[in-house]
Amino acid sequence: MKEVWLQKWEERYGQDEFAYGIAPNNYLKSQLEKLEPSKILFAAEGEGRNAVFAAGLGWKVSAFDISIEGKRKATSLADANLVEIDYQIGFLPDLGYTEEHFDAIALIYAHFPADIKSAYHQMLSRKLRKGGQVIFEAFSKNHLSYLAKNKDVGGPTDADMLFSIEEIKNDFVDFEILELAEVEVQLSEGLYHNGTGSVIRFLGRKK
């Protein structure tokens, strides 16, 4: 499974164009601009559009992904924007991030394989200091009906990789919920997120 998963992302990020564009996700942008810059971790960060944006705001940015091609393009984007990001390649359990180190964690379309996604959420929660925030946007389980009408909107075709409000509550039990909702969004993000979709948005503060 790991090899198939990795090959998918190496191929997607190996294209000349940025798969999801170079502009930050709108929800992430709106939340980061409300916070005082500090230490943030981006999970499954791909080609770096969100990490580079955060670095431009003055955040000390860490990021990880499994894709070497993703890191290559993220590093190029950071250089073009004259910012620095600490970008690691690998699977989260192997990366050695310190417990209770980060002030924010961003999960933007971080659709991990179904058998690890809840474990990853809980692992990431432990990397966040008390009072720190999780900023989350990803496709909901109801997104499959949108995808059936328009494949260009993107997102996983496996329902088990999609999210529900109840699942987020269970994965982030030690959090004060500042926002948790399923919303319809209009996406225009690079080659692979275009059209109307259904997402879960979650903003939580660690207790």
PDB file of C-alpha atoms in Angstrom, residues 2 15 17 19 24 26 33 38 42 61 64 86 93 112 119 122 132 153 165 168 172 176 179:
ATOM      1  CA  LYS A   2       2.785   2.443   0.888  1.00  0.00           C
ATOM      2  CA  GLN A  15       4.386  17.428 -13.346  1.00  0.00           C
ATOM      3  CA  GLU A  17       2.504  22.609 -13.103  1.00  0.00           C
ATOM      4  CA  ALA A  19      -1.147  20.267  -8.810  1.00  0.00           C
ATOM      5  CA  PRO A  24      -2.895  29.198  -0.115  1.00  0.00           C
ATOM      6  CA  ASN A  26      -8.765  30.113   1.546  1.00  0.00           C
ATOM      7  CA  GLU A  33      -4.191  35.857   9.444  1.00  0.00           C
ATOM      8  CA  SER A  38       4.746  31.254  15.987  1.00  0.00           C
ATOM      9  CA  PHE A  42       1.916  21.330   8.006  1.00  0.00           C
ATOM     10  CA  VAL A  61       7.257  26.558   9.453  1.00  0.00           C
ATOM     11  CA  PHE A  64       6.241  16.878   5.984  1.00  0.00           C
ATOM     12  CA  ASP A  86      11.803  22.995   7.280  1.00  0.00           C
ATOM     13  CA  PRO A  93       5.977   8.106  13.174  1.00  0.00           C
ATOM     14  CA  PHE A 112      -4.243   9.873   4.793  1.00  0.00           C
ATOM     15  CA  ALA A 119      -3.887   7.446  14.453  1.00  0.00           C
ATOM     16  CA  GLN A 122      -3.991  11.660  17.498  1.00  0.00           C
ATOM     17  CA  GLY A 132      -2.438  25.504  20.356  1.00  0.00           C
ATOM     18  CA  VAL A 153     -13.385  18.882  -8.129  1.00  0.00           C
ATOM     19  CA  ILE A 165     -18.142  15.631  11.880  1.00  0.00           C
ATOM     20  CA  ILE A 168     -13.373  14.664  13.847  1.00  0.00           C
ATOM     21  CA  PHE A 172      -9.703  15.356  18.575  1.00  0.00           C
ATOM     22  CA  GLU A 176     -12.261  22.899  22.519  1.00  0.00           C
ATOM     23  CA  GLU A 179     -15.630  25.716  14.626  1.00  0.00           C
TER      24      GLU A 179
END
